[in-house]
Tab-separated table of C-alpha atoms in Angstrom:
chain	number	residue	atom	x	y	z
F	1	MET	CA	81.211	-128.006	77.650
F	2	HIS	CA	81.056	-124.604	78.779
F	3	LEU	CA	80.418	-123.103	82.524
F	4	SER	CA	78.559	-120.513	83.395
F	5	TYR	CA	79.031	-119.646	87.607
F	6	ASP	CA	76.642	-118.765	89.480
F	7	PRO	CA	76.424	-119.145	93.402
F	8	CYS	CA	72.845	-119.195	93.432
F	9	ILE	CA	71.712	-122.198	91.350
F	10	THR	CA	71.143	-124.866	94.278
F	11	GLU	CA	69.466	-128.813	94.272
F	12	THR	CA	66.074	-127.786	93.594
F	13	THR	CA	66.748	-125.289	91.350
F	14	GLN	CA	64.784	-125.950	87.995
F	15	HIS	CA	63.809	-122.908	85.958
F	16	HIS	CA	66.918	-120.465	86.100
F	17	THR	CA	67.677	-116.655	84.209
F	18	LEU	CA	72.166	-116.021	83.701
F	19	THR	CA	73.796	-113.068	85.552
F	20	ASP	CA	73.972	-110.191	83.146
F	21	ALA	CA	78.151	-110.873	82.667
F	22	GLU	CA	77.629	-114.386	82.063
F	23	SER	CA	74.827	-114.258	79.649
F	24	HIS	CA	76.917	-111.402	77.614
F	25	HIS	CA	79.503	-114.569	77.850
F	26	ALA	CA	77.714	-116.590	76.364
F	27	ILE	CA	75.099	-114.699	73.630
F	28	LYS	CA	77.231	-111.922	71.762
F	29	VAL	CA	80.914	-114.185	72.830
F	30	LEU	CA	80.012	-117.242	72.769
F	31	HIS	CA	77.142	-117.782	70.545
F	32	MET	CA	74.603	-119.611	71.972
F	33	HIS	CA	71.413	-120.769	71.074
F	34	VAL	CA	68.172	-122.062	72.142
F	35	GLY	CA	68.566	-125.849	72.229
F	36	ASP	CA	72.406	-125.860	73.324
F	37	ARG	CA	73.516	-126.937	76.565
F	38	ILE	CA	75.622	-125.183	79.086
F	39	GLY	CA	77.164	-126.478	82.590
F	40	ILE	CA	76.388	-123.730	85.485
F	41	ILE	CA	78.754	-123.768	89.242
F	42	ASN	CA	78.002	-123.029	91.826
F	43	GLY	CA	81.299	-122.498	93.466
F	44	GLN	CA	80.109	-125.328	96.320
F	45	GLY	CA	80.854	-128.406	94.075
F	46	LEU	CA	76.959	-128.197	92.398
F	47	LEU	CA	77.407	-129.113	88.385
F	48	ALA	CA	73.902	-128.526	86.942
F	49	GLN	CA	73.527	-129.164	83.471
F	50	ALA	CA	70.939	-127.287	81.814
F	51	ILE	CA	69.948	-126.451	77.382
F	52	ILE	CA	69.421	-122.339	76.682
F	53	THR	CA	65.097	-121.811	76.631
F	54	THR	CA	65.478	-118.390	75.861
F	55	ILE	CA	68.248	-116.031	74.567
F	56	HIS	CA	69.367	-112.684	75.493
F	57	ALA	CA	72.365	-110.232	76.444
F	58	ARG	CA	71.429	-109.294	79.425
F	59	LYS	CA	68.897	-112.202	80.664
F	60	CYS	CA	69.701	-115.300	79.284
F	61	GLN	CA	67.278	-118.370	80.278
F	62	VAL	CA	67.562	-122.084	80.624
F	63	GLU	CA	66.360	-125.259	82.232
F	64	ILE	CA	68.235	-127.546	84.031
F	65	LEU	CA	67.750	-130.582	83.421
F	66	SER	CA	70.063	-132.028	85.867
F	67	ILE	CA	71.890	-132.471	88.760
F	68	HIS	CA	75.072	-133.234	90.512
F	69	GLN	CA	76.785	-132.706	93.843
F	70	GLN	CA	80.303	-133.471	94.164
F	71	GLN	CA	81.858	-134.437	97.552
F	72	PRO	CA	84.437	-131.586	99.001
F	73	PRO	CA	88.039	-132.308	97.601
F	74	ASN	CA	90.135	-135.125	100.891
F	75	TYR	CA	92.736	-132.431	100.469
F	76	SER	CA	93.806	-128.734	101.633
F	77	LEU	CA	96.049	-126.856	99.318
F	78	HIS	CA	96.499	-122.962	101.620
F	79	ILE	CA	98.990	-121.466	99.554
F	80	ALA	CA	99.522	-117.837	102.138
F	81	ILE	CA	101.615	-115.512	99.940
F	82	ALA	CA	103.139	-112.372	100.226
F	83	PRO	CA	102.023	-109.830	96.840
F	84	THR	CA	104.700	-108.898	94.630
F	85	LYS	CA	104.844	-105.196	93.729
F	86	ASN	CA	103.842	-105.903	90.316
F	87	THR	CA	100.485	-106.467	90.053
F	88	ASP	CA	100.594	-108.678	87.310
F	89	ARG	CA	103.279	-111.488	88.795
F	90	ILE	CA	100.543	-112.232	91.855
F	91	ASP	CA	97.806	-111.969	90.070
F	92	PHE	CA	99.466	-114.767	86.938
F	93	CYS	CA	99.868	-116.505	90.019
F	94	VAL	CA	96.455	-116.946	92.039
F	95	GLU	CA	95.393	-118.228	88.892
F	96	LYS	CA	97.753	-120.472	88.430
F	97	VAL	CA	97.314	-121.903	91.518
F	98	ILE	CA	93.509	-122.502	91.950
F	99	GLU	CA	93.777	-123.788	88.477
F	100	ILE	CA	96.275	-126.063	90.309
F	101	GLY	CA	93.792	-127.440	92.425
F	102	ALA	CA	94.733	-124.786	95.220
F	103	THR	CA	91.755	-124.785	97.772
F	104	HIS	CA	92.788	-121.455	99.942
F	105	ILE	CA	94.944	-118.651	99.112
F	106	THR	CA	96.068	-115.667	101.858
F	107	PHE	CA	97.987	-113.093	101.207
F	108	LEU	CA	100.524	-111.991	104.055
F	109	HIS	CA	101.163	-109.019	105.311
F	110	THR	CA	105.460	-108.858	105.744
F	111	GLN	CA	107.588	-106.409	107.161
F	112	ASN	CA	109.427	-106.679	103.120
F	113	ALA	CA	106.485	-106.739	102.083
F	114	VAL	CA	105.427	-104.015	99.258
F	115	ARG	CA	101.902	-104.519	98.814
F	116	ARG	CA	99.735	-102.586	102.008
F	117	SER	CA	96.762	-103.071	100.009
F	118	ILE	CA	95.251	-105.677	98.248
F	119	LYS	CA	91.259	-105.386	96.363
F	120	LEU	CA	89.865	-109.259	97.308
F	121	GLU	CA	87.265	-108.925	95.156
F	122	ARG	CA	89.460	-108.696	92.551
F	123	TYR	CA	90.962	-111.769	93.332
F	124	ASN	CA	88.081	-113.735	93.589
F	125	ASN	CA	86.823	-112.617	90.223
F	126	ILE	CA	89.943	-114.706	89.008
F	127	ALA	CA	89.535	-117.364	90.831
F	128	VAL	CA	86.207	-117.619	89.464
F	129	SER	CA	87.121	-117.863	85.685
F	130	ALA	CA	90.401	-120.286	86.897
F	131	ILE	CA	87.693	-122.651	88.544
F	132	LYS	CA	85.376	-122.643	85.003
F	133	GLN	CA	88.966	-122.971	83.678
F	134	SER	CA	89.625	-125.807	84.884
F	135	GLN	CA	86.588	-127.579	85.284
F	136	ARG	CA	86.718	-127.829	88.917
F	137	LEU	CA	83.536	-126.923	91.065
F	138	PHE	CA	84.359	-125.726	94.119
F	139	LEU	CA	85.717	-121.499	94.981
F	140	PRO	CA	88.741	-121.882	96.645
F	141	GLU	CA	88.521	-119.312	100.015
F	142	ILE	CA	90.429	-116.005	99.237
F	143	VAL	CA	91.711	-113.949	102.560
F	144	GLY	CA	93.073	-110.756	102.509
F	145	LEU	CA	96.198	-109.317	104.576
F	146	THR	CA	96.677	-111.321	107.086
F	147	ASN	CA	100.436	-110.458	108.935
F	148	VAL	CA	102.597	-113.596	108.930
F	149	ASN	CA	102.852	-113.367	112.693
F	150	ASP	CA	98.752	-113.360	112.896
F	151	PHE	CA	98.568	-116.538	110.684
F	152	VAL	CA	101.536	-119.337	111.552
F	153	ALA	CA	99.425	-118.307	114.979
F	154	GLN	CA	95.998	-118.830	113.247
F	155	PHE	CA	97.263	-122.279	111.623
F	156	PRO	CA	100.521	-123.833	114.071
F	157	ASN	CA	102.175	-126.636	111.991
F	158	GLY	CA	103.138	-125.750	107.669
F	159	TYR	CA	105.816	-125.726	105.502
F	160	ILE	CA	108.042	-122.476	105.300
F	161	ALA	CA	109.177	-121.138	101.450
F	162	HIS	CA	112.195	-119.125	102.397
F	163	CYS	CA	115.791	-118.244	101.550
F	164	ARG	CA	118.253	-117.966	104.829
F	165	ASP	CA	120.692	-121.104	104.723
F	166	GLY	CA	120.287	-123.798	106.812
F	167	GLU	CA	118.585	-127.789	106.714
F	168	LYS	CA	115.446	-127.676	104.618
F	169	GLN	CA	113.079	-130.418	103.360
F	170	HIS	CA	111.756	-130.944	99.796
F	171	LEU	CA	107.779	-129.750	99.615
F	172	THR	CA	107.127	-132.833	98.457
F	173	ASP	CA	108.986	-135.115	100.530
F	174	ILE	CA	107.039	-133.871	103.328
F	175	PHE	CA	103.666	-132.332	102.683
F	176	ASP	CA	100.383	-134.496	104.513
F	177	GLY	CA	98.413	-132.605	102.326
F	178	GLN	CA	96.317	-130.160	105.241
F	179	ASN	CA	98.633	-127.734	106.276
F	180	PRO	CA	99.329	-124.531	104.863
F	181	ILE	CA	102.593	-123.679	102.781
F	182	LEU	CA	104.253	-120.090	103.569
F	183	ILE	CA	105.694	-118.319	99.995
F	184	GLY	CA	108.107	-115.387	101.049
F	185	PRO	CA	108.122	-112.003	99.602
F	186	GLU	CA	110.184	-110.334	97.243
F	187	GLY	CA	113.504	-109.680	99.728
F	188	ASP	CA	112.768	-112.849	101.478
F	189	PHE	CA	111.061	-113.527	105.399
F	190	THR	CA	112.614	-111.514	108.004
F	191	THR	CA	115.116	-113.965	110.313
F	192	GLN	CA	112.581	-112.953	113.136
F	193	GLU	CA	110.027	-114.023	110.312
F	194	ILE	CA	110.640	-117.049	110.135
F	195	ASP	CA	112.137	-118.348	114.040
F	196	ARG	CA	108.223	-117.618	114.896
F	197	ALA	CA	106.684	-119.736	112.036
F	198	LEU	CA	109.640	-122.371	113.478
F	199	GLN	CA	108.313	-122.260	117.080
F	200	CYS	CA	104.758	-122.721	115.940
F	201	GLY	CA	105.810	-125.977	114.335
F	202	TYR	CA	106.740	-124.935	110.664
F	203	GLN	CA	109.105	-126.827	108.608
F	204	SER	CA	111.311	-125.333	106.003
F	205	ILE	CA	111.313	-125.984	103.183
F	206	THR	CA	113.303	-125.853	98.931
F	207	LEU	CA	110.976	-125.848	96.066
F	208	SER	CA	114.182	-125.646	93.293
F	209	ASN	CA	117.547	-125.171	93.557
F	210	ASN	CA	117.181	-121.693	91.697
F	211	ARG	CA	116.373	-119.386	92.952
F	212	LEU	CA	112.384	-119.089	92.771
F	213	ARG	CA	110.877	-115.810	92.190
F	214	THR	CA	108.091	-114.843	95.049
F	215	GLU	CA	105.223	-116.140	92.392
F	216	THR	CA	107.603	-119.041	90.860
F	217	ALA	CA	107.773	-120.086	94.081
F	218	GLY	CA	104.482	-119.685	94.520
F	219	VAL	CA	103.949	-121.738	91.429
F	220	CYS	CA	105.929	-124.091	92.299
F	221	ALA	CA	104.939	-125.530	95.475
F	222	GLY	CA	101.549	-125.644	93.845
F	223	VAL	CA	102.044	-128.459	91.854
F	224	LEU	CA	104.744	-130.182	93.780
F	225	ALA	CA	102.391	-130.188	96.924
F	226	MET	CA	99.398	-130.931	94.372
F	227	ALA	CA	101.423	-134.168	92.376
F	228	THR	CA	102.250	-135.440	96.335
F	229	VAL	CA	98.412	-135.364	97.261
F	230	LYS	CA	97.955	-137.495	93.089
F	231	SER	CA	100.314	-140.710	94.356
F	232	THR	CA	98.863	-140.932	97.492
D	1	MET	CA	124.838	-110.338	94.785
D	2	HIS	CA	123.981	-107.995	90.976
D	3	LEU	CA	124.578	-110.733	88.001
D	4	SER	CA	125.358	-109.468	84.525
D	5	TYR	CA	125.156	-110.647	81.453
D	6	ASP	CA	127.880	-110.734	78.637
D	7	PRO	CA	128.376	-113.307	76.245
D	8	CYS	CA	131.829	-112.437	75.821
D	9	ILE	CA	133.433	-112.918	78.397
D	10	THR	CA	135.902	-115.615	78.594
D	11	GLU	CA	138.120	-117.618	81.016
D	12	THR	CA	140.521	-115.366	79.547
D	13	THR	CA	139.194	-111.278	80.741
D	14	GLN	CA	141.077	-109.469	83.501
D	15	HIS	CA	139.716	-106.508	82.923
D	16	HIS	CA	136.287	-105.393	81.293
D	17	THR	CA	133.224	-103.194	79.923
D	18	LEU	CA	129.246	-103.964	81.088
D	19	THR	CA	126.890	-102.980	77.642
D	20	ASP	CA	125.020	-99.941	77.947
D	21	ALA	CA	122.193	-101.398	79.417
D	22	GLU	CA	124.277	-103.906	82.095
D	23	SER	CA	126.055	-100.124	83.221
D	24	HIS	CA	122.268	-98.548	83.313
D	25	HIS	CA	120.948	-101.452	85.465
D	26	ALA	CA	123.828	-101.689	87.487
D	27	ILE	CA	124.472	-98.066	87.959
D	28	LYS	CA	120.705	-95.991	87.946
D	29	VAL	CA	118.492	-98.612	89.076
D	30	LEU	CA	120.567	-100.619	91.364
D	31	HIS	CA	122.562	-97.167	92.176
D	32	MET	CA	126.195	-99.483	92.631
D	33	HIS	CA	129.468	-97.481	93.357
D	34	VAL	CA	133.193	-98.499	92.786
D	35	GLY	CA	134.744	-101.035	94.927
D	36	ASP	CA	130.452	-102.769	94.600
D	37	ARG	CA	130.669	-106.761	93.022
D	38	ILE	CA	129.088	-108.036	90.549
D	39	GLY	CA	129.296	-110.950	88.939
D	40	ILE	CA	128.992	-111.615	84.727
D	41	ILE	CA	127.810	-115.160	83.696
D	42	ASN	CA	128.237	-115.205	79.971
D	43	GLY	CA	125.223	-117.724	78.951
D	44	GLN	CA	127.931	-121.070	78.527
D	45	GLY	CA	128.421	-121.703	82.066
D	46	LEU	CA	131.179	-118.953	83.416
D	47	LEU	CA	130.717	-116.819	86.493
D	48	ALA	CA	132.987	-113.884	86.888
D	49	GLN	CA	133.702	-112.217	90.300
D	50	ALA	CA	133.664	-108.950	90.008
D	51	ILE	CA	134.496	-105.301	91.053
D	52	ILE	CA	133.294	-101.645	89.351
D	53	THR	CA	136.542	-99.848	89.261
D	54	THR	CA	134.526	-96.722	87.381
D	55	ILE	CA	131.529	-95.356	87.048
D	56	HIS	CA	129.374	-94.878	83.949
D	57	ALA	CA	125.758	-94.703	83.358
D	58	ARG	CA	126.544	-96.501	79.588
D	59	LYS	CA	130.411	-97.822	79.528
D	60	CYS	CA	130.500	-99.072	83.337
D	61	GLN	CA	134.024	-100.225	83.803
D	62	VAL	CA	135.532	-103.158	85.995
D	63	GLU	CA	138.136	-106.220	86.668
D	64	ILE	CA	137.498	-110.080	86.905
D	65	LEU	CA	138.990	-111.422	90.162
D	66	SER	CA	138.140	-114.866	90.181
D	67	ILE	CA	136.163	-117.055	87.165
D	68	HIS	CA	134.498	-120.584	87.592
D	69	GLN	CA	133.752	-122.320	84.773
D	70	GLN	CA	130.580	-124.933	86.394
D	71	GLN	CA	129.515	-127.904	84.092
D	72	PRO	CA	126.912	-128.191	81.655
D	73	PRO	CA	123.509	-129.935	83.773
D	74	ASN	CA	123.424	-133.517	83.693
D	75	TYR	CA	119.885	-133.408	82.246
D	76	SER	CA	117.787	-131.700	78.677
D	77	LEU	CA	114.367	-129.868	80.050
D	78	HIS	CA	113.543	-129.409	76.482
D	79	ILE	CA	109.628	-127.984	76.528
D	80	ALA	CA	108.016	-127.604	72.586
D	81	ILE	CA	105.186	-125.218	73.287
D	82	ALA	CA	102.483	-123.849	70.956
D	83	PRO	CA	102.415	-120.188	71.277
D	84	THR	CA	99.094	-118.904	73.297
D	85	LYS	CA	97.037	-116.077	71.284
D	86	ASN	CA	97.176	-113.835	74.709
D	87	THR	CA	101.184	-112.796	74.395
D	88	ASP	CA	101.853	-112.317	78.665
D	89	ARG	CA	100.491	-115.654	78.982
D	90	ILE	CA	102.923	-117.320	76.834
D	91	ASP	CA	105.999	-114.595	77.708
D	92	PHE	CA	104.841	-115.759	81.386
D	93	CYS	CA	105.338	-119.456	80.631
D	94	VAL	CA	108.499	-118.712	79.257
D	95	GLU	CA	110.265	-116.584	81.916
D	96	LYS	CA	108.773	-119.476	84.406
D	97	VAL	CA	110.278	-123.019	82.925
D	98	ILE	CA	113.188	-120.749	82.536
D	99	GLU	CA	113.436	-120.081	86.173
D	100	ILE	CA	112.498	-123.416	86.597
D	101	GLY	CA	115.379	-125.238	84.939
D	102	ALA	CA	114.408	-126.056	80.935
D	103	THR	CA	117.551	-126.537	78.918
D	104	HIS	CA	115.583	-125.915	75.653
D	105	ILE	CA	112.150	-124.211	74.500
D	106	THR	CA	110.843	-124.718	70.874
D	107	PHE	CA	107.593	-122.653	69.292
D	108	LEU	CA	105.484	-125.072	67.653
D	109	HIS	CA	103.227	-124.280	64.963
D	110	THR	CA	100.307	-126.432	65.172
D	111	GLN	CA	96.788	-127.141	63.092
D	112	ASN	CA	94.721	-125.679	65.371
D	113	ALA	CA	97.929	-123.017	66.880
D	114	VAL	CA	96.365	-118.633	66.755
D	115	ARG	CA	99.837	-117.503	66.145
D	116	ARG	CA	101.537	-117.558	62.450
D	117	SER	CA	105.139	-115.996	63.964
D	118	ILE	CA	107.510	-115.476	66.655
D	119	LYS	CA	109.475	-112.683	68.530
D	120	LEU	CA	112.680	-114.442	69.601
D	121	GLU	CA	115.167	-111.617	70.043
D	122	ARG	CA	111.460	-110.976	72.739
D	123	TYR	CA	112.282	-114.348	74.642
D	124	ASN	CA	115.754	-114.135	73.849
D	125	ASN	CA	115.482	-111.295	76.469
D	126	ILE	CA	113.241	-113.115	78.483
D	127	ALA	CA	115.473	-115.861	78.209
D	128	VAL	CA	118.666	-113.906	80.161
D	129	SER	CA	116.504	-112.311	82.720
D	130	ALA	CA	115.503	-115.350	83.683
D	131	ILE	CA	118.688	-117.049	84.220
D	132	LYS	CA	119.871	-113.488	85.784
D	133	GLN	CA	116.633	-114.028	87.867
D	134	SER	CA	116.848	-117.684	88.674
D	135	GLN	CA	121.132	-117.622	89.054
D	136	ARG	CA	122.012	-120.130	86.322
D	137	LEU	CA	124.732	-119.977	84.500
D	138	PHE	CA	123.124	-121.343	80.500
D	139	LEU	CA	121.247	-120.038	78.358
D	140	PRO	CA	118.700	-121.854	77.552
D	141	GLU	CA	118.981	-122.401	73.670
D	142	ILE	CA	114.609	-120.838	72.044
D	143	VAL	CA	113.761	-121.873	68.724
D	144	GLY	CA	111.556	-120.388	66.759
D	145	LEU	CA	108.080	-121.506	65.065
D	146	THR	CA	108.758	-125.341	64.160
D	147	ASN	CA	106.265	-127.167	62.389
D	148	VAL	CA	104.824	-129.827	65.161
D	149	ASN	CA	105.549	-132.507	62.138
D	150	ASP	CA	108.609	-131.884	61.460
D	151	PHE	CA	109.350	-132.130	65.540
D	152	VAL	CA	108.738	-135.341	66.169
D	153	ALA	CA	110.285	-136.306	63.666
D	154	GLN	CA	113.691	-134.451	64.306
D	155	PHE	CA	113.178	-135.048	68.077
D	156	PRO	CA	111.525	-139.034	68.051
D	157	ASN	CA	110.700	-140.235	71.195
D	158	GLY	CA	109.063	-137.732	74.236
D	159	TYR	CA	106.261	-137.070	75.791
D	160	ILE	CA	103.025	-135.410	74.727
D	161	ALA	CA	99.892	-133.893	77.034
D	162	HIS	CA	97.008	-133.234	75.133
D	163	CYS	CA	93.314	-133.577	76.297
D	164	ARG	CA	92.148	-136.433	73.430
D	165	ASP	CA	90.670	-139.395	75.957
D	166	GLY	CA	92.877	-142.749	76.737
D	167	GLU	CA	95.493	-144.400	78.290
D	168	LYS	CA	98.368	-141.902	80.272
D	169	GLN	CA	101.018	-141.709	82.721
D	170	HIS	CA	101.409	-139.280	84.557
D	171	LEU	CA	105.345	-137.498	83.591
D	172	THR	CA	106.685	-137.848	87.400
D	173	ASP	CA	106.185	-141.528	86.301
D	174	ILE	CA	108.028	-141.722	82.764
D	175	PHE	CA	110.332	-138.773	82.536
D	176	ASP	CA	113.927	-139.734	81.295
D	177	GLY	CA	115.127	-135.954	81.866
D	178	GLN	CA	116.460	-136.324	78.596
D	179	ASN	CA	113.479	-136.087	75.969
D	180	PRO	CA	111.110	-132.853	75.068
D	181	ILE	CA	107.848	-132.479	76.554
D	182	LEU	CA	105.152	-131.234	74.095
D	183	ILE	CA	102.386	-129.059	75.373
D	184	GLY	CA	99.710	-128.577	73.090
D	185	PRO	CA	97.581	-125.635	71.797
D	186	GLU	CA	94.462	-123.600	72.808
D	187	GLY	CA	92.092	-125.774	71.165
D	188	ASP	CA	94.296	-128.989	71.675
D	189	PHE	CA	96.584	-131.005	69.424
D	190	THR	CA	94.554	-131.937	66.428
D	191	THR	CA	94.162	-136.458	65.847
D	192	GLN	CA	96.553	-136.464	63.372
D	193	GLU	CA	99.340	-135.193	65.243
D	194	ILE	CA	98.277	-136.777	68.359
D	195	ASP	CA	98.597	-140.048	66.616
D	196	ARG	CA	101.476	-138.791	64.341
D	197	ALA	CA	103.632	-138.163	67.493
D	198	LEU	CA	102.870	-141.526	69.063
D	199	GLN	CA	104.140	-142.726	66.217
D	200	CYS	CA	107.457	-141.737	66.878
D	201	GLY	CA	107.658	-143.284	70.094
D	202	TYR	CA	106.027	-140.155	72.086
D	203	GLN	CA	104.478	-141.523	75.388
D	204	SER	CA	100.596	-139.680	76.423
D	205	ILE	CA	100.806	-137.666	79.382
D	206	THR	CA	98.882	-136.246	81.593
D	207	LEU	CA	100.180	-133.297	84.487
D	208	SER	CA	97.148	-132.674	86.625
D	209	ASN	CA	93.922	-133.739	86.702
D	210	ASN	CA	92.142	-129.970	85.875
D	211	ARG	CA	91.804	-128.981	83.183
D	212	LEU	CA	94.763	-127.412	82.232
D	213	ARG	CA	95.791	-123.327	80.301
D	214	THR	CA	98.298	-124.274	77.422
D	215	GLU	CA	101.094	-121.597	79.764
D	216	THR	CA	100.290	-123.648	82.709
D	217	ALA	CA	100.511	-126.647	81.171
D	218	GLY	CA	104.106	-125.670	80.557
D	219	VAL	CA	104.795	-124.710	83.226
D	220	CYS	CA	103.014	-127.626	85.420
D	221	ALA	CA	105.594	-129.656	82.781
D	222	GLY	CA	108.233	-127.609	83.780
D	223	VAL	CA	108.349	-128.123	88.111
D	224	LEU	CA	107.537	-132.235	87.984
D	225	ALA	CA	110.102	-132.513	85.126
D	226	MET	CA	112.650	-130.597	87.332
D	227	ALA	CA	111.307	-132.857	90.777
D	228	THR	CA	111.864	-136.001	88.727
D	229	VAL	CA	115.172	-135.086	87.629
D	230	LYS	CA	116.177	-134.075	91.226
D	231	SER	CA	114.782	-136.885	92.810
D	232	THR	CA	116.630	-139.832	90.252
């Protein structure tokens, strides 16, 4: 069933008008008709089953047939990552980690980072599209550029993926299903940043025997963390 | 160390001229100088350590200092996947699974597939770039569009990721480090294709509790398979 997104849907909604964009998609792209069924999610765990009652390219109306409220996931998958210079690469990473199951994403500002700004609305749109695609009912929280030193102070304990030599553990052996995973920028975290994180209680992790690009490391961390969560 | 690729390098090479593209990259992009060190791989496990002796934007010359021949990996990670309609998505998938460790990629032609042709040279270039990035010494083998029914006849036994209901096992519980993993197209494999694969000895697998796009499933399968290989 096609999913539409509207944060305004609540447990008491009976009749509803889809947003402009969702109406356009349902009618002009998917060619839906009166009587067709559609799901509506609010990003807070609610899934409404609805039936289309009035066709309109900008104001498609539906009647709600049933409401299901899901419990929040019993894990947290928080990926904190420095945005790549190439926008496509970080876009792809964000889309993939959300499809896979990320619950929080924070963009990191680091000494070796090249990006000084991020368009948060762009990533919220990617997040909405990704949860609809993967049929997840909770919209991940996305936080804009945050200094990595501030981040590790705010979230003591976690996992840091970096390229510096030294003892590292495989993420799947130690991920607790709660604490954040830091992914280094192109050019890696600086020694100072790594030391600060370790002092705050972070553990150095490895994700692969190969040298991974930033966005590959982000996706890899997401897949491995979710595999750990599912198996516990 | 920056890696350059040239399939002509052998164990007996002493002096070498980089290809046009590799010369340009070393001199014009990386601004390398006489005396700088560079690695050269041939995609067949050989890594030559070299020093630049003559700067030229199209014919940069190097002297080989040492040669290392690596043994082939003791696993096979063969991802067989239907190309997505959107070229960027399948490009990204190919790049990522090679960075992660794929040894073979086959593009599948399936009943629900939208693509009728594939530019193999494009994917060989992506593969060269990905092994240089991830510092792998073996170039994966990439095979162009192959009918899925022919594929399962050629490679009996393997794993098939699809969306049809029924008993499935998690890839990490059963991957043997050898047999291929089939990833369904947008629109999934048909019932007939799934049944044919199962009759040939394939096992139905799940990669995630969420519904994944084709390219996400490909990357996810790669990460999970490599995690299984590393832990055995």
